[in-house]
Structure formats: structure tokens, C-alpha cells
XYZ file of C-alpha atoms in Angstrom:
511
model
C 0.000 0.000 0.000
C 0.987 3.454 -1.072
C -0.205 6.661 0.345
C 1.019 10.373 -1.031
C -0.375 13.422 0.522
C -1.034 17.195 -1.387
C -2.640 20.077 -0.880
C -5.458 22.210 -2.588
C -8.173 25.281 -1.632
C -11.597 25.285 -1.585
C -13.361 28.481 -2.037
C -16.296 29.526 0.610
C -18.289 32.862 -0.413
C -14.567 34.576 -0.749
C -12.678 32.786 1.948
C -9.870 30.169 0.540
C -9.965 27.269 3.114
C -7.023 24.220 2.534
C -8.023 21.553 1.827
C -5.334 17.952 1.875
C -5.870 15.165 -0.844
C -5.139 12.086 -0.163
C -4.772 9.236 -2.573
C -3.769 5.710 -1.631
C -3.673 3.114 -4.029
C -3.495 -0.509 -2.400
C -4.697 -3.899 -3.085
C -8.849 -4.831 -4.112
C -11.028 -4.542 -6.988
C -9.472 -1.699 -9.491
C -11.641 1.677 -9.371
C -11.259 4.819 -7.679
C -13.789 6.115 -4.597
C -13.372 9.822 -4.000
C -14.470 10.727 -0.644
C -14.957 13.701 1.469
C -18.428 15.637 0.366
C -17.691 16.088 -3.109
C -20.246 17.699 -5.751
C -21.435 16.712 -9.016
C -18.499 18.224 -10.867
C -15.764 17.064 -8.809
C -17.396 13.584 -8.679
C -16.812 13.374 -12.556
C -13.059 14.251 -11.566
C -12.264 10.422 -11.989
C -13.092 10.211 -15.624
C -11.608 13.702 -16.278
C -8.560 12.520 -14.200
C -7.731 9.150 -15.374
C -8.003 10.311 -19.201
C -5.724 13.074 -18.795
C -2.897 10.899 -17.147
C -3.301 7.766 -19.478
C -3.292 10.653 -22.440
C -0.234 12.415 -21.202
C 1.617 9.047 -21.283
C 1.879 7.611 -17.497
C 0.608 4.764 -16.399
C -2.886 4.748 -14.511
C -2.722 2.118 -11.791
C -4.843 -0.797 -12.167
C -5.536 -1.449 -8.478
C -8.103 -0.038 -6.137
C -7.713 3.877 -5.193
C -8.928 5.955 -2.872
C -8.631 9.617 -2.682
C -9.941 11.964 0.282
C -10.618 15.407 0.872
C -10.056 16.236 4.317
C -11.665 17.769 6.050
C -14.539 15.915 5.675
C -17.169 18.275 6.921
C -16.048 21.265 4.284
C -18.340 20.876 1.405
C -16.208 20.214 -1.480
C -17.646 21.663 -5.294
C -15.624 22.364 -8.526
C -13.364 20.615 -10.841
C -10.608 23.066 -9.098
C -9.440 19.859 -7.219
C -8.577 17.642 -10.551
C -4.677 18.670 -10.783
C -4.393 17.353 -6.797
C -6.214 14.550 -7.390
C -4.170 13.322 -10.482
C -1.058 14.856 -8.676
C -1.389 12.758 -5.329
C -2.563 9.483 -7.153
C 0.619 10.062 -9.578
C 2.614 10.385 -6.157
C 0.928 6.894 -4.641
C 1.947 5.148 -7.629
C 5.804 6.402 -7.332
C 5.443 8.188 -10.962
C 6.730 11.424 -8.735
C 8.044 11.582 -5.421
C 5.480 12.129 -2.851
C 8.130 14.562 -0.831
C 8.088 17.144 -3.668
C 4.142 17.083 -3.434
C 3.203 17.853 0.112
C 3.880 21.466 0.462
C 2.844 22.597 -2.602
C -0.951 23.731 -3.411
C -2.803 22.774 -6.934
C -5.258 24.556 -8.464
C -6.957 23.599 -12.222
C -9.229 21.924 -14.079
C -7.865 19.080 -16.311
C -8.454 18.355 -20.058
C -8.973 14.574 -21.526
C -5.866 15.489 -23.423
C -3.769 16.256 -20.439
C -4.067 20.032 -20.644
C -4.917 22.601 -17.259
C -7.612 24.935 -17.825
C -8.310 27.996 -16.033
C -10.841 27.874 -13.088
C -12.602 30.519 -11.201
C -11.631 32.092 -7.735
C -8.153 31.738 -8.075
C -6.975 34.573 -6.261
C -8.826 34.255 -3.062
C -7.450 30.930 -3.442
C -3.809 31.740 -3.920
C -4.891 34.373 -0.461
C -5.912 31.094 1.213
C -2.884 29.305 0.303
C -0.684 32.399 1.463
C -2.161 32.206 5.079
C 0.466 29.439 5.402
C 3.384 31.929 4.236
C 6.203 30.855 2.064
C 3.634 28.660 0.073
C 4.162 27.352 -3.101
C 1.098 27.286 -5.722
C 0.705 25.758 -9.140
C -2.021 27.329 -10.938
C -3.177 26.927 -14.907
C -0.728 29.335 -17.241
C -3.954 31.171 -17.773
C -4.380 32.064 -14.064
C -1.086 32.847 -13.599
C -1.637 36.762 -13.645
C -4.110 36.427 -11.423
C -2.300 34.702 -8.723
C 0.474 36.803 -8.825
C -1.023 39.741 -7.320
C -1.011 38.158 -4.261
C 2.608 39.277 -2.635
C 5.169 36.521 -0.789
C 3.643 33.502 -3.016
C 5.813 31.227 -5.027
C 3.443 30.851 -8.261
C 4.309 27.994 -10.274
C 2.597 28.222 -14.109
C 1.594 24.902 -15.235
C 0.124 24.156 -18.971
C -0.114 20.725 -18.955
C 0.091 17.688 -16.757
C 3.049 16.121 -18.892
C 4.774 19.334 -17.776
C 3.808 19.102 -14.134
C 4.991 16.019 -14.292
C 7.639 16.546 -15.702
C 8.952 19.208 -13.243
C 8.552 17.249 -10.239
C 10.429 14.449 -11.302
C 13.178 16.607 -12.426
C 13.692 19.381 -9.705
C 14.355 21.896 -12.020
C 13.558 25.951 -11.583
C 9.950 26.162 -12.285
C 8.801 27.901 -15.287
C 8.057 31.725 -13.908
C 4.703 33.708 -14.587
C 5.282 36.242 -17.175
C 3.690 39.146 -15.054
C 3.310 42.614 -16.505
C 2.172 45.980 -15.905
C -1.232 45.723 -17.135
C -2.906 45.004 -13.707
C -1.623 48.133 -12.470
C -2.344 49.981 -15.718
C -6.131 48.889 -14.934
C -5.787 50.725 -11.409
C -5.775 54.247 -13.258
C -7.689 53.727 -16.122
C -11.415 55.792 -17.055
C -13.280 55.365 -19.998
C -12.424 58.743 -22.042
C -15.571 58.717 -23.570
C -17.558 59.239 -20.285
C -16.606 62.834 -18.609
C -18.989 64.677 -16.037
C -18.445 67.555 -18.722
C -21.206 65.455 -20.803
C -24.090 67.079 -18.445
C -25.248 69.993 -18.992
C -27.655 71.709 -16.530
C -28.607 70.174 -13.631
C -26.554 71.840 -11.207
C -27.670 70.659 -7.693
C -27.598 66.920 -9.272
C -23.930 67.421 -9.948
C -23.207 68.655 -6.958
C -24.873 66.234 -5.183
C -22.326 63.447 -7.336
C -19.396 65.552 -6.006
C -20.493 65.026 -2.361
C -21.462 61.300 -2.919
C -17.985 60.800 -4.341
C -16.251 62.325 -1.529
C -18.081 60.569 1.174
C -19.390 57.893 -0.168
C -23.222 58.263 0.566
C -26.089 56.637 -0.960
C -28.343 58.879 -3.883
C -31.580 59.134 -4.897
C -32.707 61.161 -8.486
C -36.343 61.768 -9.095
C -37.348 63.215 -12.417
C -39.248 62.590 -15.655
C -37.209 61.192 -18.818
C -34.838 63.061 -20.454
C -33.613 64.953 -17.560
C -29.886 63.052 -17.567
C -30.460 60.601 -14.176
C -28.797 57.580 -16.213
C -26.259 60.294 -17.438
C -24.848 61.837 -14.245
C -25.195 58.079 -12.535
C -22.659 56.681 -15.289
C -20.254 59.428 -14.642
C -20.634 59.111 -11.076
C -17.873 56.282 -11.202
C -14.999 59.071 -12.848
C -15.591 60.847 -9.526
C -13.843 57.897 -7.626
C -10.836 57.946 -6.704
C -8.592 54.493 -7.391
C -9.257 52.002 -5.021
C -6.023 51.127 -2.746
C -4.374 47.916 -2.624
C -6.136 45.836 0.033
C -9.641 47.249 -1.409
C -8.572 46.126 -5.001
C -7.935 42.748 -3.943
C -11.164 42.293 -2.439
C -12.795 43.968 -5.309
C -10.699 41.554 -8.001
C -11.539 37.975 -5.165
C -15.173 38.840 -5.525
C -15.039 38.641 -9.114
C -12.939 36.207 -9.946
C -15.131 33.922 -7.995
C -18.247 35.111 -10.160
C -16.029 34.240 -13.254
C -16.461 37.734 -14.675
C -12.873 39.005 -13.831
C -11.656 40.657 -17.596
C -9.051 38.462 -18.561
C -6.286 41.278 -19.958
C -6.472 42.830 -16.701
C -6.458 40.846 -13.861
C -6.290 43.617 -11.071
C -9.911 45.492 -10.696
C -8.152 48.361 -9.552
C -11.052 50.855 -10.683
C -14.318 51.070 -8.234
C -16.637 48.976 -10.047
C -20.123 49.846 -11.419
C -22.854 47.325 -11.619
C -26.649 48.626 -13.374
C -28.345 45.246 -13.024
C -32.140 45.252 -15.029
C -35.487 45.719 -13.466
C -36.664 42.322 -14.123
C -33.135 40.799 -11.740
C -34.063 38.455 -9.392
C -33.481 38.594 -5.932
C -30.971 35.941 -5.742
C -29.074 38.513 -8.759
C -29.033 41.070 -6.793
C -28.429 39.475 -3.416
C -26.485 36.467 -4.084
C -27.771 33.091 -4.240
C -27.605 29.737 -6.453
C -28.621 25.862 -5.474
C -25.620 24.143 -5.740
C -23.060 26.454 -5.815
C -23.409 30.149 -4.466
C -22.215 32.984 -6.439
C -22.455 36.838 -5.389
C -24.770 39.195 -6.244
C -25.180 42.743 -7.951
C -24.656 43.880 -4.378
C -21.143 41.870 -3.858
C -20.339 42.964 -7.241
C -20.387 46.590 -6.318
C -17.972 46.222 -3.298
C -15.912 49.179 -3.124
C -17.795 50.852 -5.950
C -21.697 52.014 -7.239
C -24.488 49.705 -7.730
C -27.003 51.439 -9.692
C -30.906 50.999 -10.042
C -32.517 52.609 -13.032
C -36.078 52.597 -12.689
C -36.254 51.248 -9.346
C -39.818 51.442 -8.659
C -39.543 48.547 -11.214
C -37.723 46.453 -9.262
C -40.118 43.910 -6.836
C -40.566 45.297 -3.455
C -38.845 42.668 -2.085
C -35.707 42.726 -3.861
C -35.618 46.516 -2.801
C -36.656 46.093 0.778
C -33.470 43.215 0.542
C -30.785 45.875 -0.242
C -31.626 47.405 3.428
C -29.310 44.616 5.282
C -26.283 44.800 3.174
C -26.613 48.878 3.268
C -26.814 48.995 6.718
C -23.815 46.012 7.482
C -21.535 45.989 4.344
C -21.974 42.654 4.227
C -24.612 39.857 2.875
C -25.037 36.134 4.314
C -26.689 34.016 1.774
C -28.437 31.121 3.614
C -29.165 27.696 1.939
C -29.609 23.885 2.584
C -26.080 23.534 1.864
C -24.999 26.222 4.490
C -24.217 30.017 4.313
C -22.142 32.152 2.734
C -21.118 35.294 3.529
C -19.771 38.181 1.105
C -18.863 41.765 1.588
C -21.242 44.242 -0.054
C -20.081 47.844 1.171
C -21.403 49.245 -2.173
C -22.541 53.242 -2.690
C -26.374 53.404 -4.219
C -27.544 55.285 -6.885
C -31.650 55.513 -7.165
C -33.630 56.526 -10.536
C -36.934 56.889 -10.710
C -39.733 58.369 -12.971
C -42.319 60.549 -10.610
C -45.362 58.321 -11.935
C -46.168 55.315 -14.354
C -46.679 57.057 -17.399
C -43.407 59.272 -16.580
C -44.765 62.641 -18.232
C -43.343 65.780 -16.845
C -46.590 68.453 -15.908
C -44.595 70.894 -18.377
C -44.964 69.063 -21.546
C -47.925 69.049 -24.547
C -49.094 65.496 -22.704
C -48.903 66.379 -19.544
C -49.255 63.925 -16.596
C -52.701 62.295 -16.069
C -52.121 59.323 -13.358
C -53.724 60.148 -10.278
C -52.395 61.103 -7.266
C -53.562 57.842 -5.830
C -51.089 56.450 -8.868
C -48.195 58.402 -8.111
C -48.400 57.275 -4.204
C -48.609 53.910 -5.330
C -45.865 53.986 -7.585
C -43.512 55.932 -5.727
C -44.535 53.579 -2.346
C -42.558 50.744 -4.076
C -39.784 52.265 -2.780
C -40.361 51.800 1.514
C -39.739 54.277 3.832
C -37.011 51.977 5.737
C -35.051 52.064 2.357
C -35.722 55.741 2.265
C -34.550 56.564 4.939
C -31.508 54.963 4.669
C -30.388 56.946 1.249
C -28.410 59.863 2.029
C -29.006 62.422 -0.543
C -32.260 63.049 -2.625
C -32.070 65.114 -5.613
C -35.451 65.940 -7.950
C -34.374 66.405 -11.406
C -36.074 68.711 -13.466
C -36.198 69.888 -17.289
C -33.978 72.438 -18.035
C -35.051 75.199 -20.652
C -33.342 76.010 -23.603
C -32.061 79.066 -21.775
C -30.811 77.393 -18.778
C -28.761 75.044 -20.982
C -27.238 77.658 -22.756
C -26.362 79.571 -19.184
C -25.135 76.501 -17.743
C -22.162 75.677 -19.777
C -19.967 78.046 -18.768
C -20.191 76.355 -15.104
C -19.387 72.798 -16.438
C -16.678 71.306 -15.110
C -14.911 68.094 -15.804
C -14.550 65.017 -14.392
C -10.592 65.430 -13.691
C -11.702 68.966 -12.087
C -14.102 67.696 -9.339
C -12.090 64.573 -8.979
C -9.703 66.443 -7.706
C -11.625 67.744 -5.048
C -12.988 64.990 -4.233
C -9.585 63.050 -3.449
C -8.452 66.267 -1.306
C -11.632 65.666 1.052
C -11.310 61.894 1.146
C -7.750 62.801 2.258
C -9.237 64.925 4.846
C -11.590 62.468 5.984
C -8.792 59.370 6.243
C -6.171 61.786 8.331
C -9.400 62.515 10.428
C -10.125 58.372 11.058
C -6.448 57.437 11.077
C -5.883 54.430 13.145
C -10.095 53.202 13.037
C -11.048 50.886 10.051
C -12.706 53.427 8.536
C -12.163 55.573 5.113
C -14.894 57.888 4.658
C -17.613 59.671 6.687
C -20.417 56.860 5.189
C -18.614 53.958 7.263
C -18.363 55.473 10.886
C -20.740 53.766 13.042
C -23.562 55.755 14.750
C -21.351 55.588 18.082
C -18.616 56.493 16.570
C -20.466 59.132 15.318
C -21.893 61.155 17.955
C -19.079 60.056 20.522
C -16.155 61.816 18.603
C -17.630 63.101 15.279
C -21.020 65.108 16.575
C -20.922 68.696 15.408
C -21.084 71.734 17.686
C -24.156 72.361 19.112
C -24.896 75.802 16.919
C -24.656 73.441 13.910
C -26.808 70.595 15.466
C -29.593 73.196 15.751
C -31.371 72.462 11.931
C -31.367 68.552 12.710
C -32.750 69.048 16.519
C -35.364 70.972 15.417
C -36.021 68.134 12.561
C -36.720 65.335 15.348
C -38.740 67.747 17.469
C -40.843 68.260 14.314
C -40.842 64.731 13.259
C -39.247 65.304 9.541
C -36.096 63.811 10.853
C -35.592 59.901 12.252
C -32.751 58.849 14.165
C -30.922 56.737 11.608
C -31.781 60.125 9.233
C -29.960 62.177 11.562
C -26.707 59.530 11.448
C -26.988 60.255 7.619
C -27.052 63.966 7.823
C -24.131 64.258 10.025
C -22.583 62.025 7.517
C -23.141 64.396 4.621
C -22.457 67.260 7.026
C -18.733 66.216 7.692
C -18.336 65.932 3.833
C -19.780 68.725 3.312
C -16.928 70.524 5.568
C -14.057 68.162 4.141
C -14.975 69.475 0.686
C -15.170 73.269 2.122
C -12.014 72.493 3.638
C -13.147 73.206 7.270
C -12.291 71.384 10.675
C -15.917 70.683 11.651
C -19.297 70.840 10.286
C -20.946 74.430 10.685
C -24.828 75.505 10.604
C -24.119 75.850 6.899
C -23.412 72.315 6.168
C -25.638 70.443 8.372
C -28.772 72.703 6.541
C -27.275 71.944 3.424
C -26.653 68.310 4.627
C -30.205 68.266 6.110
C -32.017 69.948 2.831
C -30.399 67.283 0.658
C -31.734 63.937 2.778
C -35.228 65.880 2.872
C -34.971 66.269 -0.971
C -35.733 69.605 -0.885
C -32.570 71.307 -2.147
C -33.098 73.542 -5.367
């Protein structure tokens, strides 16, 4: 009896957890039993792995095998396991040493012919695997960019299993992954083609972008068609600044495990924007998926803008679901198999038509729905998610004449970027030393224990709760948009000025 030992990672929600193969090949009736909770796809791993090693010229034992993923209790699913499997049966047999397999971790998919194809979630993976420090990881040639963004990891390339093989027999310097500068490239890259410069009119909307941007708060546009909602939210993104390292790793582990990460760059070093349809589901939006779970719109937009066009559209329940992850930064996705959770500290952006038809009063066909209508259509959006949206904007037509006086007062994207990055800098020397990177993360304690404006400039928002237009989680948000108000005026604290200002914008009343 032979036993060889490796190691591999399986992926939970965005959490790499190691996982050790075990093959041993011994004496009984010739098949091989894979044990230790293993789906559908890595069930089929025995057909996918015994082709590729009798087609890449080794020998496939004819005695009984066993291989098991321990631990046991982890939930195994993928066909990122095959290249252990094949690697640790390879090892029982004596094809390869079984030293110069145990520290090692394989990732990839194997081909009848032999070959390693690319799998998903290799970088949170590769993070897994790097827990261990000093680890060494073979991953498919077309993963290796991937993997090595992840710093103080030995990546091994691998294109085939003959060349695995191949490698381990021999001891020689491993083939090195041809890494270039394109991830970083990625990290300061916007679409020329989209420019804040493109809207013209609207004032208070863009201003209201320029103070999302720098704090990172939540937006909601109200206003017929026509009036440039889907415009400004597109350029919202060119606002942002580049997402640091540790952010852009999480961003680029969230994706790769949804299998959308863009191939030619492999760092997501941009803040990402996600506009999923009206007619998403609410496991799209949230997360979800029977065998496997994948994130959601709402994981996709980590560190960046999910936006909702037409969100009245949406089913009240998928809207009412967005309150959790809003209010946490975070979404647990509970099924039979267990749950998963994924990080979902996303910025929204709200558009919505005042009424069904979506007429403006000032036009030839002017509005006819009801007001019975309009409550009903505009009550699709709950007062719980309400409340939690920072900033509300109504979005008007502008005249011909209003257009014309407007463009002398547009300003570019680069231009307001600018000040936006000066009061997130403010805002980050102000939290130094607390987990926390702009005014829309501090916690409500937080908030009012160190961060509560002077009582002259409290006034506006005390009188608010006496009067009842103001709730208490509204008052965390308007001391929010207070302090970035200030960082973008380049004060010290919040004055009467910006907490009216602050306080006019969550009412919606700002003109």
C-alpha cells in the first residue's frame, strides 16, 4: 500500500480554506472512490482525471484507489481539485516523489488530453494558500496573472500535466509567470468617452455626485425622462478615486469567484459599477444559487456604485433586501447547503420616474395618473429604504435658456475629482488608526461620541426630530453628509451651513 499526501483550496463565499488530498492506491477490486463531500463536478473528476494521465503518457494504476478530501465536513464543489487529485494518485503510484508534493498547493481543471484549464476564484485561493506563508502554488498558465497579485507567493505556471509532471520528477527551476504591468495599468484607467463635462444643466444633481464621491453616501434622483439621471449616474464612477491595494484585492476575489474578472487585466483596480435590469431576481441582486453560491449585484459593487434605473420597477422585495447589506456591508446568503457570507459595502444610486406614465406636468401630454397612482408607484420604494439613502435630488427639465447659461459652469470630471480626493484625504487623516475611510462607514457611536458637530450646527437637525421630519438613523446620515460637506469646504468641523445643506439634501428639498 501506497499513500502520497497534497494540498489544494476550496473556495467559501470569498474565503480560501485548505483543503489535503489524499490518494492511496493498495490492493482490491481496481476503481477509484473519491471521498470527502464532493459535488457533481468534482465527482466526474475520476473520468476527467484518469483520461488526462493515461493521455499524457503515465501509467494509470490498475488497483483499487482511494482519494480523500479532508476535512470531511467542508463541502467540497468544482473541478478546481482535478490537478491534486491526479497529482497525489501520480505520487501513490511512485510516478513522482510524494516529498516534492506535500507542500505545494494545486489549483486547475484538467483536459482529456492532459491540458490545465483555467478555473474561477483563483486569487482568493492563492490568499488562502498564502495564510500558510512561504507557500508554493501551481495554478493553470492562464491564471497565472491572477495569482500573482497576491505578494510573498511562489506561483508555479503549469500548462499541462506532462509538464507538471515533468517538473517534479526533475527538480528543475519552475517555469516563472510572465507578469506585466497591465494590472496596475487597470488601477488608473477611465473610460475617455464618459466625462462629467457630458451634463449639462442640472446643477444641484452634480453637486450632489461631487459630495457622494467624496463621502461615499447613498443617492436618490427623481425626475421625468430626459432629464440626464442615467447620465450623471454613469459618470458618477470618474468621480472615484482608485481604489487602494487591500480594497482592489477584495474587489478583483469577488469577481474572480463570479467568473467575470476581464481576462487582460487581472487587477480590478477601478471602483466597479454594476446597473443590473429591473426584471433581476433577488438571488441577482443578493447572491444566491442551489448548488453552488455565487455573489450578487450587491457583492459585485464592493468598493464601488451599484445602480438601479427605474427602481420602482424592481419587486418590493428585492428593494426592501438591499436594506441589510446597506446597513452592514456585508450579505449572508443562507441555503440547505450552508451560508455564505460576502462583503457588499457598495454606494447606491436611485432613478426613478415621478409616476407610471413618466410625463413631466410641463410638456404638450402632460401627466394624467392620479395622485392615488403616483403614491402607489412611488410607495414601491419603503420608507425603511428611504430613509436609509443619504441624498435626494429631484431632477427637473432644463429650458433652452438654462442650458445655454449653464455651460460656462461645467466642469470636468478630472476637475471635481480632484476635489474629491483632497476631502477623502481629509476624511482618512481625520479616522487614522479606526477601520474606517470615509464619513459613510463610521458607526452611529462612533459618530456622535467623537464626530457630533457643535451644538450651533446641530440646531437644523434638533429641530427636525422635534418636528418629526427627521428619524434617528436620518440624523446619522445627515451628520454624515455634514462632515463631507466641511471636508470638501475644507473646514475642521461641520458648521450651521453644512448640516442645513446636509439636512435639505436627505429631505430632498434642495433647489
Amino acid at each position: 500500500m501506497a499513500v502520497a499526501r497534497t494540498r489544494s483550496v476550496a473556495v467559501v463565499g470569498v474565503t480560501g480554506r485548505t483543503v489535503e488530498v489524499e490518494a492511496d492506491v493498495g490492493n482490491g477490486l481496481a476503481g477509484i472512490h473519491l471521498i470527502g463531500l464532493p459535488d457533481t463536478a468534482l465527482s466526474e473528476a475520476r473520468d476527467r482525471v484518469r483520461s488526462a494521465v493515461v493521455n499524457s503518457s503515465y501509467p494509470w494504476p490498475d488497483a483499487r484507489i482511494i482519494v480523500s478530501l479532508f476535512p470531511a465536513s467542508l463541502p467540497k464543489r468544482g473541478s478546481q481539485f482535478d490537478l491534486a487529485i491526479a497529482v497525489a494518485i501520480l505520487g501513490a503510484a511512485g510516478v513522482i516523489p510524494a516529498e516534492r508534493i506535500a507542500e505545494p498547493f494545486f489549483l486547475g481543471e484538467l483536459g482529456l488530453d492532459g491540458r490545465i484549464r483555467p478555473v474561477r476564484g483563483v486569487l482568493p485561493s492563492v490568499l488562502g494558500a498564502a495564510s500558510h506563508g512561504g507557500a508554493t502554488v501551481v495554478v493553470p498558465s492562464a491564471n497565472a496573472a491572477e495569482a500573482a497579485l497576491v505578494p510573498d507567493v511562489k506561483v508555479v505556471p503549469m500548462a499541462g500535466l506532462r509538464q507538471l509532471v515533468e517538473w517534479l520528477r526533475t527538480g528543475d527551476d519552475p517555469p516563472q509567470p510572465r507578469v506585466d504591468d497591465r494590472g496596475e495599468a487597470r488601477r488608473s484607467t477611465i473610460d475617455p468617452a464618459v466625462d462629467l463635462s457630458d451634463v449639462v444643466g442640472q446643477p444641484v444633481a452634480r453637486r450632489a455626485l461631487e459630495v457622494c464621491a467624496a463621502g461615499g453616501h447613498n443617492l436618490w434622483m427623481l425626475g421625468p425622462p430626459g432629464t440626464g439621471k442615467t447620465l450623471l449616474a454613469e459618470r458618477l464612477p470618474t468621480l472615484l478615486p482608485d481604489l487602494e491595494l487591500d480594497h482592489a484585492l477584495e474587489v478583483t476575489a469577488i469577481h474572480s469567484v463570479a467568473g467575470v474578472l476581464p481576462p487582460d487585466f487581472p487587477m480590478m483596480g477601478r471602483p466597479p459599477f454594476v446597473a443590473p435590469h429591473h426584471t433581476a431576481t433577488s438571488a441577482a441582486i443578493i447572491g444566491g444559487g442551489s448548488a453552488v453560491v455565487r455573489p450578487g449585484a450587491v457583492s459585485l459593487a464592493h468598493r464601488g456604485l451599484l445602480f438601479m434605473d427605474e427602481a420602482p420597477e424592481f419587486p418590493r422585495h428585492v428593494l426592501d433586501a438591499l436594506r441589510q447589506p446597506l446597513e452592514s456591508g456585508r450579505v449572508t446568503v443562507s441555503r440547505s447547503a450552508g451560508s455564505v457570507t460576502f462583503p457588499a459595502r457598495f454606494m447606491l444610486v436611485l432613478a426613478a420616474n415621478p409616476c407610471p406614465c413618466a410625463q413631466a406636468d410641463d410638456t404638450s401630454e402632460a401627466c394624467k395618473c392620479s395622485p392615488t397612482t403616483r403614491r402607489r408607484y412611488l410607495g414601491r420604494l419603503s420608507g425603511p429604504l428611504l430613509d436609509r439613502i443619504d441624498m435626494k435630488v429631484t431632477v427637473a427639465r432644463s429650458t433652452r435658456r438654462e442650458l445655454l447659461a449653464d455651460r460656462q459652469f461645467v466642469e470636468t470630471s478630472k476637475t471635481v475629482a480632484e476635489r474629491v480626493l483632497m476631502a477623502r484625504d481629509r476624511a482618512a487623516k481625520r479616522l487614522a488608526g479606526t477601520p474606517w475611510r470615509t464619513n459613510a462607514e463610521i458607526p452611529s457611536s462612533i459618530l456622535h461620541a467623537d464626530h457630533r458637530p457643535g451644538e450651533a450646527a446641530m440646531r437644523p437637525m434638533t429641530s427636525g426630530l422635534d418636528s418629526g421630519i427627521l428619524t434617528a438613523r436620518g440624523l446619522d446620515r445627515v451628520v454624515r453628509v455634514a462632515w463631507t460637506l466641511a471636508d470638501l469646504a475644507g473646514k475642521d468641523r461641520p458648521e450651521e451651513d453644512e448640516t442645513t445643506a446636509a439636512l435639505s439634501f436627505w429631505l430632498g428639498v434642495t433647489s
